[in-house]
């Protein structure tokens, strides 16, 4: 994997702008099919499908880094669990930072 290629932080709406590029997203896991696809809610409230096999059980909140391969999907390379205890207030702050004036901090 080429780690010199930085990932652009995206939400579901921005994915279409970064097709074929490395992206990162924070999602709230909604369901997993157990066979290589996870559906989650993006920081903008829309659904994202993450393709790939996570290395282990996922917590409620997950950060993924991978390639944007569809208008609402990411082919994951790296999975990072945030945990199950990220309260709504903290998650909303991440959403505001990621989608607002401070999104450059997530690159």
Coordinates of N, CA, C and O in Angstrom, one line a residue:
X1 N 0.8 -1.2 0.0 CA 0.0 0.0 0.0 C 0.9 1.2 0.0 O 1.9 1.3 0.7
X2 N 0.5 2.2 -0.8 CA 1.3 3.5 -0.9 C 0.8 4.4 0.2 O -0.2 5.1 0.1
X3 N 1.5 4.5 1.3 CA 1.1 5.4 2.4 C 1.6 6.8 2.2 O 1.2 7.7 2.9
X4 N 2.3 7.1 1.1 CA 2.7 8.5 0.8 C 1.5 9.3 0.1 O 1.6 10.5 0.0
X5 N 0.5 8.5 -0.3 CA -0.7 9.2 -0.9 C -1.7 9.5 0.2 O -2.3 8.6 0.7
X6 N -1.8 10.8 0.6 CA -2.7 11.1 1.7 C -4.2 10.9 1.3 O -4.6 10.9 0.2
X7 N -5.0 10.6 2.3 CA -6.4 10.4 2.1 C -7.2 11.6 2.4 O -6.9 12.4 3.3
X8 N -8.1 12.0 1.5 CA -8.9 13.1 1.7 C -10.1 12.7 2.5 O -10.8 11.7 2.2
X9 N -10.5 13.5 3.5 CA -11.6 13.2 4.4 C -12.9 13.5 3.6 O -13.0 14.6 3.0
X10 N -13.8 12.5 3.5 CA -15.0 12.7 2.8 C -16.2 12.3 3.6 O -16.1 11.5 4.5
X11 N -17.4 12.8 3.2 CA -18.7 12.3 3.6 C -19.3 11.7 2.4 O -18.7 11.6 1.3
X12 N -20.5 11.1 2.5 CA -21.1 10.4 1.4 C -21.3 11.4 0.2 O -21.2 10.9 -1.0
X13 N -21.7 12.6 0.4 CA -21.9 13.5 -0.7 C -20.6 13.8 -1.5 O -20.6 14.0 -2.7
X14 N -19.5 13.9 -0.8 CA -18.2 14.3 -1.4 C -17.6 13.1 -2.1 O -16.7 13.3 -2.9
X15 N -18.0 11.9 -1.9 CA -17.4 10.7 -2.5 C -17.3 10.8 -4.0 O -16.3 10.4 -4.6
X16 N -18.4 11.3 -4.6 CA -18.4 11.3 -6.1 C -17.3 12.2 -6.7 O -16.9 12.1 -7.8
X17 N -16.8 13.2 -5.9 CA -15.8 14.1 -6.4 C -14.4 13.4 -6.3 O -13.4 13.9 -6.9
X18 N -14.3 12.3 -5.6 CA -12.9 11.7 -5.4 C -12.9 10.3 -5.9 O -12.1 9.5 -5.4
X19 N -13.6 9.9 -7.0 CA -13.7 8.6 -7.5 C -12.2 8.2 -7.9 O -11.5 9.0 -8.6
X20 N -11.8 7.0 -7.5 CA -10.5 6.5 -7.8 C -9.4 7.0 -6.9 O -8.3 6.6 -7.1
X21 N -9.7 7.9 -6.0 CA -8.7 8.5 -5.1 C -8.8 7.9 -3.7 O -9.8 7.4 -3.3
X22 N -7.7 8.0 -3.0 CA -7.7 7.5 -1.6 C -8.5 8.5 -0.7 O -8.3 9.7 -0.8
X23 N -9.4 8.0 0.1 CA -10.3 8.8 0.9 C -10.3 8.2 2.3 O -9.9 7.0 2.5
X24 N -10.8 9.0 3.3 CA -11.1 8.5 4.6 C -12.4 9.0 5.0 O -12.8 10.1 4.7
X25 N -13.1 8.2 5.8 CA -14.4 8.5 6.3 C -14.7 7.9 7.6 O -14.2 6.9 8.0
X26 N -15.5 8.6 8.4 CA -15.9 8.1 9.7 C -17.4 7.7 9.5 O -18.2 8.5 9.0
X27 N -17.7 6.5 9.9 CA -19.1 6.0 9.7 C -19.6 5.4 11.0 O -18.8 5.0 11.9
X28 N -20.9 5.5 11.1 CA -21.6 4.7 12.2 C -22.1 3.5 11.6 O -22.9 3.5 10.7
X29 N -21.6 2.3 12.0 CA -21.9 1.0 11.4 C -23.4 0.7 11.7 O -23.9 0.8 12.8
X30 N -24.1 0.4 10.6 CA -25.5 0.1 10.7 C -25.7 -1.4 10.5 O -26.5 -2.0 11.3
X31 N -25.0 -2.0 9.6 CA -25.1 -3.5 9.4 C -23.9 -4.0 8.6 O -23.3 -3.3 7.8
X32 N -23.6 -5.2 8.8 CA -22.6 -5.9 8.1 C -23.1 -7.2 7.5 O -23.8 -7.9 8.3
X33 N -22.8 -7.5 6.3 CA -23.4 -8.8 5.7 C -22.5 -10.0 6.0 O -22.8 -11.1 5.7
X34 N -21.4 -9.7 6.7 CA -20.5 -10.8 7.1 C -19.6 -11.3 6.0 O -18.8 -12.2 6.2
X35 N -19.8 -10.8 4.8 CA -19.1 -11.3 3.6 C -18.3 -10.3 2.9 O -18.0 -10.5 1.7
X36 N -18.0 -9.2 3.5 CA -17.2 -8.2 2.8 C -17.9 -6.9 2.5 O -17.3 -6.1 1.7
X37 N -19.0 -6.6 3.1 CA -19.7 -5.3 2.9 C -20.3 -4.8 4.2 O -20.9 -5.6 4.9
X38 N -20.0 -3.6 4.5 CA -20.5 -2.9 5.7 C -21.3 -1.7 5.3 O -20.8 -0.9 4.5
X39 N -22.5 -1.5 5.8 CA -23.2 -0.3 5.5 C -23.2 0.6 6.7 O -23.4 0.1 7.8
X40 N -22.9 1.8 6.5 CA -22.8 2.7 7.6 C -23.4 4.1 7.3 O -23.6 4.4 6.1
X41 N -23.6 4.9 8.3 CA -24.1 6.2 8.1 C -22.9 7.2 8.1 O -22.1 7.2 9.1
X42 N -22.8 8.0 7.1 CA -21.7 9.0 7.0 C -21.9 10.1 7.9 O -23.0 10.3 8.5
X43 N -20.9 11.0 8.0 CA -21.0 12.2 8.9 C -22.1 13.2 8.4 O -22.4 14.1 9.1
X44 N -22.5 13.0 7.1 CA -23.6 13.9 6.6 C -24.9 13.3 6.7 O -25.9 13.8 6.1
X45 N -25.0 12.1 7.3 CA -26.3 11.4 7.5 C -26.7 10.5 6.4 O -27.7 9.9 6.5
X46 N -25.9 10.4 5.3 CA -26.2 9.5 4.2 C -25.5 8.2 4.4 O -24.6 8.1 5.2
X47 N -26.0 7.2 3.6 CA -25.4 5.9 3.7 C -24.1 5.7 2.8 O -24.1 6.3 1.7
X48 N -23.1 5.0 3.4 CA -22.0 4.6 2.6 C -21.8 3.1 2.8 O -22.0 2.6 3.8
X49 N -21.5 2.5 1.7 CA -21.1 1.1 1.7 C -19.6 0.9 1.7 O -19.0 1.5 0.8
X50 N -19.1 0.2 2.6 CA -17.7 0.0 2.7 C -17.4 -1.5 2.3 O -17.9 -2.4 2.9
X51 N -16.6 -1.7 1.2 CA -16.3 -3.0 0.7 C -15.0 -3.5 1.3 O -14.0 -2.7 1.4
X52 N -14.9 -4.7 1.6 CA -13.7 -5.3 2.2 C -14.0 -6.0 3.4 O -15.0 -5.9 4.0
X53 N -13.0 -6.8 3.9 CA -13.1 -7.6 5.1 C -12.4 -6.9 6.2 O -11.2 -6.8 6.2
X54 N -13.2 -6.4 7.3 CA -12.5 -5.9 8.4 C -11.7 -6.9 9.1 O -12.0 -8.1 9.1
X55 N -10.6 -6.5 9.8 CA -9.7 -7.4 10.4 C -10.3 -8.1 11.6 O -9.7 -9.1 12.1
X56 N -11.4 -7.7 12.1 CA -12.0 -8.2 13.3 C -13.4 -7.6 13.5 O -13.9 -6.9 12.6
X57 N -14.0 -7.9 14.7 CA -15.3 -7.3 14.9 C -15.2 -5.8 14.9 O -14.2 -5.2 15.4
X58 N -16.3 -5.2 14.4 CA -16.3 -3.7 14.3 C -17.1 -3.1 15.5 O -18.1 -3.7 16.0
X59 N -16.7 -2.0 15.9 CA -17.4 -1.2 17.0 C -18.5 -0.4 16.2 O -18.6 -0.4 15.0
X60 N -19.2 0.4 17.0 CA -20.3 1.2 16.4 C -19.7 2.3 15.5 O -20.3 2.5 14.4
X61 N -18.6 2.9 15.9 CA -18.0 4.0 15.1 C -16.7 3.5 14.5 O -15.8 3.0 15.3
X62 N -16.5 3.7 13.2 CA -15.3 3.2 12.5 C -14.8 4.3 11.6 O -15.6 5.0 10.9
X63 N -13.5 4.3 11.5 CA -12.9 5.1 10.4 C -12.3 4.2 9.4 O -11.7 3.2 9.7
X64 N -12.6 4.5 8.1 CA -12.0 3.6 7.0 C -11.2 4.5 6.1 O -11.5 5.7 5.9
X65 N -10.1 3.9 5.6 CA -9.3 4.6 4.6 C -9.3 3.6 3.4 O -9.0 2.4 3.6
X66 N -9.5 4.1 2.2 CA -9.5 3.3 1.1 C -9.7 4.1 -0.2 O -9.6 5.3 -0.2
X67 N -10.1 3.4 -1.3 CA -10.3 4.0 -2.6 C -11.8 4.2 -2.8 O -12.6 3.3 -2.6
X68 N -12.2 5.4 -3.2 CA -13.6 5.7 -3.6 C -13.9 5.0 -4.9 O -13.3 5.4 -5.9
X69 N -14.7 4.0 -4.8 CA -14.9 3.2 -6.1 C -16.4 3.3 -6.5 O -16.8 2.6 -7.5
X70 N -17.2 4.1 -5.9 CA -18.6 4.3 -6.4 C -19.1 5.6 -5.8 O -18.4 6.2 -4.9
X71 N -20.2 6.0 -6.2 CA -20.7 7.3 -5.7 C -21.1 7.3 -4.2 O -21.1 8.3 -3.5
X72 N -21.3 6.1 -3.7 CA -21.5 5.9 -2.2 C -20.8 4.7 -1.7 O -21.3 4.0 -0.8
X73 N -19.6 4.4 -2.2 CA -18.9 3.2 -1.7 C -17.4 3.5 -1.7 O -16.8 4.2 -2.5
X74 N -16.8 2.8 -0.7 CA -15.3 2.8 -0.5 C -14.8 1.4 -0.5 O -15.4 0.6 0.2
X75 N -13.7 1.1 -1.2 CA -13.0 -0.1 -1.1 C -12.0 0.0 0.0 O -10.9 0.6 -0.2
X76 N -12.2 -0.5 1.2 CA -11.4 -0.2 2.3 C -10.0 -0.9 2.3 O -9.9 -2.1 1.9
X77 N -9.0 -0.2 2.8 CA -7.7 -0.7 2.9 C -7.4 -0.8 4.4 O -6.7 -1.7 4.9
X78 N -7.8 0.2 5.2 CA -7.5 0.3 6.6 C -8.8 0.5 7.4 O -9.6 1.4 7.0
X79 N -9.0 -0.2 8.4 CA -10.2 -0.1 9.3 C -9.7 0.3 10.7 O -8.7 -0.3 11.2
X80 N -10.3 1.3 11.3 CA -9.9 1.7 12.7 C -11.2 1.9 13.5 O -12.0 2.7 13.2
X81 N -11.3 1.1 14.6 CA -12.4 1.2 15.5 C -12.3 2.4 16.4 O -11.2 2.6 16.9
X82 N -13.4 3.2 16.5 CA -13.4 4.3 17.4 C -14.1 3.8 18.7 O -14.0 4.5 19.7
X83 N -14.8 2.7 18.7 CA -15.4 2.2 19.9 C -16.9 2.4 19.9 O -17.5 2.9 18.9
X84 N -17.6 1.8 20.9 CA -19.0 1.9 21.0 C -19.5 3.0 21.9 O -20.7 3.3 21.9
X85 N -18.6 3.7 22.6 CA -19.0 4.7 23.5 C -18.9 6.1 23.1 O -18.9 7.0 23.9
X86 N -18.6 6.3 21.8 CA -18.6 7.6 21.3 C -20.0 8.2 21.3 O -20.9 7.8 20.6
X87 N -20.2 9.1 22.3 CA -21.6 9.6 22.5 C -22.0 10.5 21.3 O -21.2 10.9 20.5
X88 N -23.3 10.8 21.3 CA -23.8 11.5 20.2 C -23.2 12.9 20.1 O -22.9 13.4 19.0
X89 N -23.0 13.6 21.2 CA -22.3 14.9 21.2 C -21.0 14.9 20.5 O -20.7 15.7 19.7
X90 N -20.1 13.9 20.9 CA -18.8 13.8 20.3 C -18.9 13.4 18.9 O -18.1 14.0 18.0
X91 N -19.8 12.5 18.5 CA -19.9 12.2 17.1 C -20.4 13.4 16.3 O -19.9 13.7 15.2
X92 N -21.3 14.2 16.8 CA -21.8 15.4 16.1 C -20.6 16.4 16.0 O -20.6 17.1 15.0
X93 N -19.8 16.5 17.0 CA -18.6 17.4 16.9 C -17.7 16.9 15.7 O -17.1 17.7 15.0
X94 N -17.4 15.6 15.6 CA -16.6 15.1 14.5 C -17.3 15.4 13.2 O -16.6 15.9 12.3
X95 N -18.6 15.3 13.1 CA -19.3 15.6 11.9 C -19.1 17.1 11.5 O -18.8 17.4 10.4
X96 N -19.2 18.0 12.5 CA -19.1 19.4 12.2 C -17.7 19.7 11.8 O -17.4 20.5 10.9
X97 N -16.7 19.1 12.5 CA -15.3 19.4 12.1 C -15.0 18.8 10.7 O -14.3 19.5 9.9
X98 N -15.5 17.6 10.5 CA -15.1 16.9 9.2 C -15.8 17.6 8.0 O -15.3 17.6 6.9
X99 N -17.0 18.1 8.2 CA -17.8 18.7 7.1 C -17.7 20.2 7.0 O -18.3 20.8 6.1
X100 N -17.1 20.8 8.0 CA -17.2 22.3 8.1 C -15.8 22.9 7.8 O -15.0 22.4 7.0
X101 N -15.6 24.0 8.6 CA -14.4 24.8 8.4 C -13.1 24.1 8.7 O -12.1 24.5 8.2
X102 N -13.2 23.0 9.5 CA -11.9 22.4 9.9 C -11.7 21.1 9.2 O -10.8 20.3 9.6
X103 N -12.3 20.8 8.0 CA -12.1 19.6 7.3 C -10.7 19.4 6.9 O -10.3 18.2 6.7
X104 N -10.0 20.4 6.7 CA -8.6 20.3 6.3 C -7.7 19.6 7.3 O -6.7 19.0 7.0
X105 N -8.2 19.6 8.6 CA -7.4 18.9 9.6 C -7.5 17.3 9.5 O -6.7 16.6 10.1
X106 N -8.5 16.9 8.7 CA -8.7 15.4 8.6 C -7.9 14.8 7.4 O -8.0 13.7 7.1
X107 N -7.2 15.7 6.6 CA -6.4 15.2 5.5 C -5.1 14.5 5.9 O -4.5 15.0 6.8

